PDB file of C-alpha atoms in Angstrom:
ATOM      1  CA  UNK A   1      14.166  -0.660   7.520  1.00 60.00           C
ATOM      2  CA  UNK A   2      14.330  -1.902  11.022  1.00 61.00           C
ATOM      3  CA  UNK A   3      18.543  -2.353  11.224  1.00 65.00           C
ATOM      4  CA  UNK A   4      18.599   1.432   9.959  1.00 77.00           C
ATOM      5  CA  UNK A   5      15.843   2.931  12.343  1.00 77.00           C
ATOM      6  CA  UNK A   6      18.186   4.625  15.174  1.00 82.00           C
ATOM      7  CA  UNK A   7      20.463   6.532  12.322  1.00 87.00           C
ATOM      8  CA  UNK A   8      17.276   8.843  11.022  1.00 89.00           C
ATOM      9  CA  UNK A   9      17.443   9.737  15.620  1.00 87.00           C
ATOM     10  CA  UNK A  10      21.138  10.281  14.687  1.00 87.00           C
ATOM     11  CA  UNK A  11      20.470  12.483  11.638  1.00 85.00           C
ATOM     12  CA  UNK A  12      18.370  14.935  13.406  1.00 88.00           C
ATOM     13  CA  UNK A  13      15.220  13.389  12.208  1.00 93.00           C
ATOM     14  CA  UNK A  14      12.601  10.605  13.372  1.00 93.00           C
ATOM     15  CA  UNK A  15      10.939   7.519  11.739  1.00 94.00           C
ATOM     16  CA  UNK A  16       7.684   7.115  11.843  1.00 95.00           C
ATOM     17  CA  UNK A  17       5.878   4.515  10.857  1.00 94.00           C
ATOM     18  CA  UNK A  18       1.699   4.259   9.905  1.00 95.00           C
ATOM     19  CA  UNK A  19      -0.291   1.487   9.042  1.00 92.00           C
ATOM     20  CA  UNK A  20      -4.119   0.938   8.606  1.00 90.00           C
ATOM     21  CA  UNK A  21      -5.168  -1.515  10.677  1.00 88.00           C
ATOM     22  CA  UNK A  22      -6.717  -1.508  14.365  1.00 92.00           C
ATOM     23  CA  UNK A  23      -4.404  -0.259  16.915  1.00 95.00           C
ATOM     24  CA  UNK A  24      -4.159  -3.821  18.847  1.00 94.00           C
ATOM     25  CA  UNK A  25      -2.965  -4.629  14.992  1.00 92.00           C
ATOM     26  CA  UNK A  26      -0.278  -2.524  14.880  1.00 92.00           C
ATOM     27  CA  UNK A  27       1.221  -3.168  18.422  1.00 93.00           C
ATOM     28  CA  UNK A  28       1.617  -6.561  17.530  1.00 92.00           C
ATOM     29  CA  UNK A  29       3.303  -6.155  14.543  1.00 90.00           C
ATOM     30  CA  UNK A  30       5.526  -3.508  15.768  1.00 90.00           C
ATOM     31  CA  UNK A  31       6.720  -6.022  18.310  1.00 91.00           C
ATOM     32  CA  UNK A  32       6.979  -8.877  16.194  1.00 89.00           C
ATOM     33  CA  UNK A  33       9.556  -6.265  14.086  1.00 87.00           C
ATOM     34  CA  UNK A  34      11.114  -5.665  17.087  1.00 88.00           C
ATOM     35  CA  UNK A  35      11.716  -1.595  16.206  1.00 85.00           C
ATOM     36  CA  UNK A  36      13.496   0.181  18.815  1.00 85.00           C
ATOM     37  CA  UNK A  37      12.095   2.650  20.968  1.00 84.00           C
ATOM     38  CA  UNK A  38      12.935   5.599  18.972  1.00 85.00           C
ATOM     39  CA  UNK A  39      10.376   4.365  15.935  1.00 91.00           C
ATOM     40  CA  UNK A  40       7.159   5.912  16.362  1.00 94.00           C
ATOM     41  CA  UNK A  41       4.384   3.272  15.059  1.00 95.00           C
ATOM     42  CA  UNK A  42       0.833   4.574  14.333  1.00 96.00           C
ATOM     43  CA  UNK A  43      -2.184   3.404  12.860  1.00 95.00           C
ATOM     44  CA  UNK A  44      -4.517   5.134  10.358  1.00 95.00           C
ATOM     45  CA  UNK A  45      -8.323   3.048  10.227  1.00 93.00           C
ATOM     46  CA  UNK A  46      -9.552   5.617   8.107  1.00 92.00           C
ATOM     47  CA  UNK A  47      -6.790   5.879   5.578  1.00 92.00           C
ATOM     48  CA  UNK A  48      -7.658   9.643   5.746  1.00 95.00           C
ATOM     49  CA  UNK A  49      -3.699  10.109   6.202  1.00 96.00           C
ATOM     50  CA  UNK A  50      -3.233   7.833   3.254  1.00 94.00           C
ATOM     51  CA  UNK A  51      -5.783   9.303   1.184  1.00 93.00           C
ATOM     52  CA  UNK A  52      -4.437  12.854   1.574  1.00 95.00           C
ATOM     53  CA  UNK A  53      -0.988  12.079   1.368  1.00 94.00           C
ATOM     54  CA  UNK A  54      -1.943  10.854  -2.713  1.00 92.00           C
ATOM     55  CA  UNK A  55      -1.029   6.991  -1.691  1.00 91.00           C
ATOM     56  CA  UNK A  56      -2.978   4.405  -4.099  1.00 79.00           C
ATOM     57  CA  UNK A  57      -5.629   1.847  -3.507  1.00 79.00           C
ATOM     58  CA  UNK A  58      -6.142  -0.671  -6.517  1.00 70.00           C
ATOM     59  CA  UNK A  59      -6.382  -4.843  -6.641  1.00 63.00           C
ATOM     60  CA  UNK A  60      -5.096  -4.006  -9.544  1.00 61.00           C
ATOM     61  CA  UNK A  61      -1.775  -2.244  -8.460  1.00 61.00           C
ATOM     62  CA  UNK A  62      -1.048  -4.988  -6.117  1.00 58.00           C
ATOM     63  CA  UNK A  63      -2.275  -7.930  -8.316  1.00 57.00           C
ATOM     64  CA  UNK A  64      -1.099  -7.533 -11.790  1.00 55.00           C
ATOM     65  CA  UNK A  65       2.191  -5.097 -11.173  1.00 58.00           C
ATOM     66  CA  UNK A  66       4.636  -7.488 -12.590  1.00 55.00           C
ATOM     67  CA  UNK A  67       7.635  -5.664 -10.567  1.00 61.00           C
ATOM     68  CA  UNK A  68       4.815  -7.017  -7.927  1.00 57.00           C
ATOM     69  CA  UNK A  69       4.830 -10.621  -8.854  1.00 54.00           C
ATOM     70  CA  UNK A  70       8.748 -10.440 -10.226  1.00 61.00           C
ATOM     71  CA  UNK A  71       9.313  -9.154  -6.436  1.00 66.00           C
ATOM     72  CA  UNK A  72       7.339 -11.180  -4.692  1.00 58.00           C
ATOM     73  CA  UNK A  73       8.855 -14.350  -6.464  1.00 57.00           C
ATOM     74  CA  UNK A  74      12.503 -12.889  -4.837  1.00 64.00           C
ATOM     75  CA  UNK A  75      11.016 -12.966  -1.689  1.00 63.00           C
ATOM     76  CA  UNK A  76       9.795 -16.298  -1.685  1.00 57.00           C
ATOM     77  CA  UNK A  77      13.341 -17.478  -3.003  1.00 63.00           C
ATOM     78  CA  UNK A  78      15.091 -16.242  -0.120  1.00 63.00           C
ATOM     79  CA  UNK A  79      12.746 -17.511   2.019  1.00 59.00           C
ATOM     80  CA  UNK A  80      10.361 -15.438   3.354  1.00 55.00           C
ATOM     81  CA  UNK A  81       6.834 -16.109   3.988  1.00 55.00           C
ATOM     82  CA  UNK A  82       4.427 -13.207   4.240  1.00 54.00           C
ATOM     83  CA  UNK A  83       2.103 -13.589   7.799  1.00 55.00           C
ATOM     84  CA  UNK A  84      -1.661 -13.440   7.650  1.00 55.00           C
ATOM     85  CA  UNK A  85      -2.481  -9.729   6.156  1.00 58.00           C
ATOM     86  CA  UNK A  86      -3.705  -7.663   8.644  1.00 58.00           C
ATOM     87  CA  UNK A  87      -5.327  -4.243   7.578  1.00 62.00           C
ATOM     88  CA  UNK A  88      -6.541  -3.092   3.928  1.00 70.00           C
ATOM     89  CA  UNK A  89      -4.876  -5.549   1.566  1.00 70.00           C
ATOM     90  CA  UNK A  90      -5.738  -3.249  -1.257  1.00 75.00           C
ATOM     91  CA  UNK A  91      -3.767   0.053   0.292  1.00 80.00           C
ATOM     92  CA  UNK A  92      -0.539   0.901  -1.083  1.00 85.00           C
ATOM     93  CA  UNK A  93       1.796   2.872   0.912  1.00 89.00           C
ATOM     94  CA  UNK A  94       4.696   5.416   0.091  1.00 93.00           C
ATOM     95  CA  UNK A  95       6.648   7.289   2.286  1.00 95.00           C
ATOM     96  CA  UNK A  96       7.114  11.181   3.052  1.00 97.00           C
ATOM     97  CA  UNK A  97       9.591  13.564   4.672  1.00 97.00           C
ATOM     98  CA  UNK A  98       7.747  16.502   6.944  1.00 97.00           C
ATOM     99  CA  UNK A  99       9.205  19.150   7.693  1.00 96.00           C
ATOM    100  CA  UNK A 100       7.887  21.412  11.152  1.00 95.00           C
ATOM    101  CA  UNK A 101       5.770  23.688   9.241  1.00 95.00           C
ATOM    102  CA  UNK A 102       3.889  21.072   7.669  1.00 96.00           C
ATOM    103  CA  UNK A 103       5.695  21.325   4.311  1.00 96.00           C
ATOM    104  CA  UNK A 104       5.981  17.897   2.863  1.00 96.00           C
ATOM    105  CA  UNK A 105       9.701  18.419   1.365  1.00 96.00           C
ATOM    106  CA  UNK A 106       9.562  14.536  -0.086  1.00 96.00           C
ATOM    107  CA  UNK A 107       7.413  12.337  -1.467  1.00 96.00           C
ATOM    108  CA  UNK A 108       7.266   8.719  -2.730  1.00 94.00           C
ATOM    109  CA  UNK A 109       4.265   6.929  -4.011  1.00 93.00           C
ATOM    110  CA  UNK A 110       4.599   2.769  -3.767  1.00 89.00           C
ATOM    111  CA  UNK A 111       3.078   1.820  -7.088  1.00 85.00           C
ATOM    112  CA  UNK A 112       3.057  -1.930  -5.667  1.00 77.00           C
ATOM    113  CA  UNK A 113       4.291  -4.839  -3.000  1.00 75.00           C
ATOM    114  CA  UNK A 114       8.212  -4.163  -2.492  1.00 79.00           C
ATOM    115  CA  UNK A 115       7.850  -0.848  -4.431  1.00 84.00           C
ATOM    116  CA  UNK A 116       9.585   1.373  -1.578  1.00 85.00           C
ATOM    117  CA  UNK A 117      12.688   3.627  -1.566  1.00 91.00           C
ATOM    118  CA  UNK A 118      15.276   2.117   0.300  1.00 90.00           C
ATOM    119  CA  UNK A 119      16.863   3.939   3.620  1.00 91.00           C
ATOM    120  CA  UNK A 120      19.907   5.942   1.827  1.00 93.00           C
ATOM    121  CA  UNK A 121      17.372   8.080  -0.101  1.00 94.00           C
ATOM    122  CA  UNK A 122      14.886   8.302   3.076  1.00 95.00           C
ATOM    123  CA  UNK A 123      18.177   9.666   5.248  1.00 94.00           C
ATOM    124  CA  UNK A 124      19.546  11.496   2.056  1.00 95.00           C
ATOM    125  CA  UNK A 125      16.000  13.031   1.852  1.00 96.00           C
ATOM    126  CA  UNK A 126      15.485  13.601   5.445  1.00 95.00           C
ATOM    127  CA  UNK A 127      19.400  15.797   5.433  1.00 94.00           C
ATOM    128  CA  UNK A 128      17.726  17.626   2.507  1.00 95.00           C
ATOM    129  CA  UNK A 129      15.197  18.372   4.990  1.00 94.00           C
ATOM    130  CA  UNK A 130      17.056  19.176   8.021  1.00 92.00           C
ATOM    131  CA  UNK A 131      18.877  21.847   5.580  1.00 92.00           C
ATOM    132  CA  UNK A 132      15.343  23.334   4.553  1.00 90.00           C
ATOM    133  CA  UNK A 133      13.957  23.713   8.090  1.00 85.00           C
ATOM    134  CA  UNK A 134      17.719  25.436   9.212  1.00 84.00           C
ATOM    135  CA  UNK A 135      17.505  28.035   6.141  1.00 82.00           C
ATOM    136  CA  UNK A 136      13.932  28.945   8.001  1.00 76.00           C
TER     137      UNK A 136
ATOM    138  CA  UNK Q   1      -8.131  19.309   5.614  1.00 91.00           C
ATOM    139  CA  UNK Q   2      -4.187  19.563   5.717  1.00 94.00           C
ATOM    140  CA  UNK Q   3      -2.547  16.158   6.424  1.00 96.00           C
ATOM    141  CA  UNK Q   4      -1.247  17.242  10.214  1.00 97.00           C
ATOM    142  CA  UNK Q   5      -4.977  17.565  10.326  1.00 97.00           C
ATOM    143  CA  UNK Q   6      -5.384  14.040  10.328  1.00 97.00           C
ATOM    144  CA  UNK Q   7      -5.938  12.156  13.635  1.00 98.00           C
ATOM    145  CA  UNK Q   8      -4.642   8.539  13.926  1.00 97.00           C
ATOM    146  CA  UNK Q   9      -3.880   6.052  17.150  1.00 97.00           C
ATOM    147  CA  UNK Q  10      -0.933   5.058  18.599  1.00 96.00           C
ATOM    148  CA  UNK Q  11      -0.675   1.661  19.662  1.00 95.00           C
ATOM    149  CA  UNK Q  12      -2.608   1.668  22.845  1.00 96.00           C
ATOM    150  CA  UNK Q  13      -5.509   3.544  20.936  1.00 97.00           C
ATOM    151  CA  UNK Q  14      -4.723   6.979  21.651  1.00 98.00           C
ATOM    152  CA  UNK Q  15      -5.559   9.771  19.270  1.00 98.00           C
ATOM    153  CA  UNK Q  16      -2.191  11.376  18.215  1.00 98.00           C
ATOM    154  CA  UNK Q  17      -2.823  14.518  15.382  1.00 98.00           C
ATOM    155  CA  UNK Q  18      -0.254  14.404  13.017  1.00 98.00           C
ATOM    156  CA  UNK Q  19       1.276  17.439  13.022  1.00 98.00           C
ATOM    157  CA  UNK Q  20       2.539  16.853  16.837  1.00 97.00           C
ATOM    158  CA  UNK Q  21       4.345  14.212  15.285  1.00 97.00           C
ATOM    159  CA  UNK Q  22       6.688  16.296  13.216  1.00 97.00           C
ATOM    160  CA  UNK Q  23       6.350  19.309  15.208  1.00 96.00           C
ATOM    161  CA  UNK Q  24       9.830  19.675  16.901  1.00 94.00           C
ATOM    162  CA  UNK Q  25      11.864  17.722  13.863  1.00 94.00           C
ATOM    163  CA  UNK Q  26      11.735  16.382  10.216  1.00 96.00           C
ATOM    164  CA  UNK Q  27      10.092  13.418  10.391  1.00 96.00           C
ATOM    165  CA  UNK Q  28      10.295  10.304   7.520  1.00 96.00           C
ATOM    166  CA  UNK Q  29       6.646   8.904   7.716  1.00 96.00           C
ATOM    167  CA  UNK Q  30       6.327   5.842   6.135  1.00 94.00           C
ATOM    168  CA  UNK Q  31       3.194   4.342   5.075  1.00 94.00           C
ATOM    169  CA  UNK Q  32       2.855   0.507   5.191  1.00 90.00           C
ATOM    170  CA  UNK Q  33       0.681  -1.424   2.890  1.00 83.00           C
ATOM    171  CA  UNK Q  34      -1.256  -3.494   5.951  1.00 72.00           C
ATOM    172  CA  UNK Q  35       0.730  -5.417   8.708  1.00 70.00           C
ATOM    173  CA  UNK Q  36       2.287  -9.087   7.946  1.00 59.00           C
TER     174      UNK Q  36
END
């Protein structure tokens, strides 16, 4: 996500990013990422956000999910290592478009480790968006 | 409660209420599993 933060500035939008650890937790992360200025990174202890947004938490989701393990297997391929977890290990995560009023106008529900929609459809939804909030 | 309800910290600790942060524009909030 990081390489395509600047273009949801550019298409009229912004990123934001949550998490759910501590705050100190997050600011370390979202330098070790290195995400440009224009990427707002927030934290949510509670998981309130996460809970009313309709975003899972299940061992088994990230456990057993064999997209999970099938993914995870990928990474390790290529090379990555994950870093200690820090935060709920359990919480899976999603992604939404807002628009001004409040209206959610998109909605994706991770339904395990590397279960995310990649950054065409967040920018394609995010112009869907845009064209919603002008019609208003 | 509505989701712009919800109050959350930025990364000094502040409180920051959702709903400022997709007040002016769209915004694409994405939800991380946990950091690392």
């Amino acid at each position: 996500m990081r390489p395509h933060a600047e273009e949801f500035q550019q298409g009229g939008g912004k990123l934001v990013v949550v998490g759910n650890g501590w705050p100190a937790m997050a600011k370390s992360w979202a330098r070790h990422v290195g995400f440009p200025q224009a990427v707002e990174v927030l934290t949510d202890p509670s998981r309130k956000a996460y809970d009313l947004a309709g975003f899972k938490r299940s061992r088994l989701l990230t456990l057993l999910n064999p997209r999970s393990v099938a993914r995870w297997v990928r990474a390790l391929l290529r090379g990555f290592r994950q870093g200690r977890t820090a935060g709920d290990a359990w919480q899976q995560g999603g992604a939404l478009v807002v628009l001004p009023s409040g209206e959610v106008s998109y909605r994706y529900v991770s339904l395990g480790p590397g279960d995310h929609p990649g950054p065409a459809a967040l920018l394609e939804a995010l112009g869907k968006a845009r064209r919603i909030s002008a019609l208003r | 409660m509505e989701l712009g309800d919800v109050v959350v910290k930025d990364t000094d600790g502040r409180d920051v209420r959702l709903a400022e942060v997709w007040r002016e524009k769209p915004a694409v909030v994405v939800f991380v599993r946990h950091y690392g």
